[in-house]
Each structure stands twice: as structure tokens, then as C-alpha cells.
Coordinates of C-alpha atoms and ligand atoms in Angstrom, one line a residue:
X150 CA -20.7 -4.6 17.6
X151 CA -21.6 -8.2 15.9
X152 CA -18.4 -9.6 15.5
X153 CA -19.3 -12.3 12.0
X154 CA -18.3 -15.6 11.9
X155 CA -14.7 -16.2 9.2
X156 CA -16.6 -16.3 5.5
X157 CA -14.0 -17.9 2.7
X158 CA -15.0 -17.2 -0.8
X159 CA -12.8 -19.3 -3.3
X160 CA -12.4 -17.8 -6.8
X161 CA -11.3 -18.3 -10.1
X162 CA -10.7 -16.0 -13.1
X163 CA -11.0 -17.6 -16.1
X164 CA -9.1 -15.6 -19.5
X165 CA -11.4 -16.2 -22.4
X166 CA -10.8 -16.5 -25.8
X167 CA -12.4 -18.1 -28.2
X168 CA -12.6 -19.6 -31.7
X169 CA -12.2 -16.5 -33.5
X170 CA -9.0 -14.9 -31.5
X171 CA -11.5 -12.7 -29.8
X172 CA -9.1 -12.5 -26.4
X173 CA -9.2 -10.7 -23.0
X174 CA -6.1 -8.7 -22.9
X175 CA -5.8 -9.3 -19.0
X176 CA -3.5 -11.5 -17.3
X177 CA -3.3 -14.6 -14.7
X178 CA -0.5 -12.6 -13.7
X179 CA -2.3 -9.7 -11.8
X180 CA -4.9 -12.2 -9.8
X181 CA -3.1 -12.1 -6.6
X182 CA -3.1 -8.1 -7.0
X183 CA -7.1 -7.9 -7.6
X184 CA -7.3 -10.8 -4.6
X185 CA -5.4 -8.6 -2.2
X186 CA -7.6 -5.8 -3.0
X187 CA -10.6 -8.2 -2.4
X188 CA -9.5 -8.9 1.1
X189 CA -9.1 -5.2 1.8
X190 CA -12.1 -4.8 0.6
X191 CA -13.8 -7.1 2.8
X192 CA -11.5 -8.5 5.5
X193 CA -11.8 -5.6 8.5
X194 CA -15.2 -4.8 7.1
X195 CA -17.1 -8.3 6.7
X196 CA -14.9 -10.8 8.3
X197 CA -14.8 -12.6 4.4
X198 CA -12.1 -14.2 3.1
X199 CA -11.6 -14.2 -1.0
X200 CA -9.1 -17.0 -1.3
X201 CA -7.4 -17.0 -4.9
X202 CA -8.2 -20.8 -6.3
X203 CA -7.0 -20.7 -9.9
X204 CA -6.6 -18.2 -12.6
X205 CA -6.7 -19.8 -16.0
X206 CA -6.6 -19.6 -19.8
X207 CA -10.2 -21.1 -21.1
X208 CA -11.2 -21.2 -24.6
X209 CA -15.1 -20.7 -26.4
X210 CA -15.5 -23.4 -29.8
X211 CA -17.4 -20.6 -30.7
X212 CA -17.1 -16.8 -32.1
X213 CA -18.3 -14.9 -29.9
X214 CA -18.4 -11.6 -32.1
X215 CA -16.7 -8.4 -30.8
X216 CA -18.6 -8.1 -27.6
X217 CA -19.9 -10.6 -25.1
X218 CA -24.1 -10.4 -24.6
X219 CA -26.1 -11.5 -22.6
X220 CA -29.8 -12.7 -23.0
X221 CA -31.7 -15.0 -21.3
X222 CA -32.0 -18.0 -24.3
X223 CA -30.6 -21.1 -23.5
X224 CA -28.2 -20.6 -26.3
X225 CA -26.8 -17.5 -24.8
X226 CA -23.8 -16.0 -25.1
X227 CA -23.3 -15.6 -21.7
X228 CA -24.1 -19.2 -20.9
X229 CA -21.9 -20.4 -23.5
X230 CA -19.0 -18.2 -21.3
X231 CA -20.1 -19.2 -18.2
X232 CA -19.9 -23.2 -19.2
X233 CA -15.9 -22.7 -18.8
X234 CA -16.7 -21.6 -14.8
X235 CA -14.0 -24.1 -12.1
X236 CA -16.9 -26.4 -10.9
X237 CA -14.7 -26.3 -7.5
X238 CA -15.4 -22.2 -6.8
X239 CA -17.7 -20.1 -5.4
X240 CA -17.6 -17.2 -7.7
X241 CA -16.3 -17.5 -11.5
X242 CA -15.3 -14.3 -12.8
X243 CA -15.1 -14.6 -16.3
X244 CA -12.2 -12.1 -18.5
X245 CA -13.5 -11.1 -21.3
X246 CA -12.7 -8.2 -24.2
X247 CA -16.2 -6.3 -24.3
X248 CA -19.7 -7.2 -22.7
X249 CA -22.7 -5.8 -22.7
X250 CA -26.3 -6.4 -21.5
X251 CA -29.0 -4.2 -22.8
X252 CA -31.1 -3.4 -25.5
X253 CA -27.6 -0.9 -26.8
X254 CA -24.7 -2.9 -27.2
X255 CA -22.7 -0.6 -29.4
X256 CA -22.9 1.9 -26.5
X257 CA -20.2 0.3 -24.1
X258 CA -22.7 0.9 -21.0
X259 CA -21.6 -1.9 -19.1
X260 CA -18.4 -3.0 -17.2
X261 CA -19.2 -6.4 -16.0
X262 CA -22.7 -8.3 -15.1
X263 CA -22.6 -10.7 -12.2
X264 CA -26.0 -13.8 -11.9
X265 CA -25.5 -15.9 -8.4
X266 CA -22.1 -17.3 -8.8
X267 CA -20.5 -16.0 -12.3
X268 CA -19.1 -12.5 -12.7
X269 CA -18.6 -11.2 -17.0
X270 CA -16.4 -8.7 -16.7
X271 CA -14.8 -6.8 -19.6
X272 CA -11.0 -5.4 -20.1
X273 CA -12.7 -1.8 -20.6
X274 CA -14.3 -1.7 -16.6
X275 CA -12.8 1.0 -15.8
X276 CA -9.7 1.6 -14.1
X277 CA -10.3 0.3 -10.3
X278 CA -10.5 -3.1 -10.9
X279 CA -9.6 -5.0 -8.0
X280 CA -12.5 -2.7 -6.3
X281 CA -14.8 -2.7 -9.5
X282 CA -13.9 -7.0 -8.8
X283 CA -15.3 -6.5 -4.9
X284 CA -18.7 -4.7 -6.0
X285 CA -19.3 -7.4 -8.4
X286 CA -18.8 -9.2 -5.7
X287 CA -20.7 -8.0 -3.8
X288 CA -23.6 -9.1 -5.9
X289 CA -23.0 -12.5 -5.8
X290 CA -23.1 -11.8 -1.8
X291 CA -27.0 -10.7 -2.8
X292 CA -26.2 -6.8 -2.5
X293 CA -27.9 -4.7 -4.8
X294 CA -26.6 -1.7 -6.5
X295 CA -27.9 2.0 -5.5
X296 CA -27.2 5.5 -7.0
X297 CA -27.1 7.5 -3.9
X298 CA -24.5 9.8 -4.7
X299 CA -24.7 11.4 -1.1
X300 CA -23.8 7.7 -0.6
X301 CA -21.2 7.1 -3.7
X302 CA -18.3 6.3 -1.1
X303 CA -20.2 2.8 -0.6
X304 CA -19.3 -0.1 -1.9
X305 CA -22.4 -1.0 -3.7
X306 CA -22.3 2.6 -5.4
X307 CA -23.3 1.5 -9.1
X308 CA -20.5 3.8 -11.2
X309 CA -17.8 2.4 -12.2
X310 CA -14.6 4.3 -10.4
X311 CA -17.2 7.1 -8.8
X312 CA -17.6 4.2 -5.4
X313 CA -15.8 3.7 -2.4
X314 CA -15.1 0.9 -0.3
X315 CA -17.5 1.4 2.5
X316 CA -20.0 -1.2 4.1
X317 CA -22.5 -0.3 5.6
X318 CA -24.1 -2.5 8.4
X319 CA -26.7 -3.4 6.2
X320 CA -24.4 -4.9 3.8
X321 CA -22.4 -6.3 5.7
X322 CA -25.5 -8.3 7.0
X323 CA -26.4 -9.8 3.7
X324 CA -23.0 -10.5 3.3
X325 CA -22.6 -12.4 5.8
X326 CA -25.3 -13.2 8.2
Ligands
LIG521 ZN1 -23.5 -3.4 -9.6

């Protein structure tokens, strides 16, 4: 078996509110528990260690509306929110009330989205929050979703609250080469 070098990922949790009073219902006191769950997933399997750098409130100076939207434009809500991140963190989580990234924004079919070092994570993202955050970190670490039902005990299975925490050898080698 390969022994992986220790890899650290410093994370900041940003609890978002906007100028119109929309705000996440999540609270910074939960951050330690989320990080514990992520370390439970990653320490033994991949020698990846998640370090809580900060858990803090951030305020967007605009009305983001009832959902925060991803789109590809420079002025997108995604860019407005992620600009509030902590430059000293490897990965920033942005806790928001509602998030959508597709052509059917009125259907709540997305729980979170991760691009590079940013993850926008909504209040309605199921119940296994730490595991879902660990899954999103898997995207940050370069691994894609899969939807193979027979492999749903893996962390990178794409459906929230139906996945397990197993990392395949391919996952580990991709996440901590
Ligand atoms: Zn995913």
C-alpha cells in the first residue's frame, strides 16, 4: 500500500448575508463539527488534514435575491459572493440560503457547487452536512461526481445523503498524488 505524504487543506467558512436581509441559517458554531467529519473522511484514507482557519460572517453589498445563481458572466452572483472569500484559505465555503446553477432555477435540484477553491453551499443541502462538504472538497481536490448506483458508498457518488465516505484508490491518488 502507498503511504501518502501529509497534505493540509485550510478552510474558511463564510456565512453570507446580503443587502436585502437574505442570510444563511447556518452558524459558525457548527464549523468545528463539519471539520471533524471531513477529517474523519480524509485523515485515514488519504492523509489529508482539514484545518479550520476561520468561520466568519460576510456581507454582500447587493440584493442577491431568493437564490444565489451561478452563471458564466463576469457580474454573476457567483463572482459577487466568492469575492468575499478569505485569500489565506485553500478552500472557501460560502453558506447561503439557496443556490442554483442550471436552467431551472425554480427547481431546487442543486445543493452546492464547487469551482477551484470556492464552494457555495445552501441551507437545504440535506442532512449529512459534513459528508456533503467532504464531497465538495473532493471536487476541489480534482475528483468528479459519478452516478453508479452500485458504488454509492463512495464519497464521490453524486447524490446528497445517499453516498458513503469510501475513497477509491483512484480518488486518493487524484486527491493526494
Ligand atoms: Zn458533486
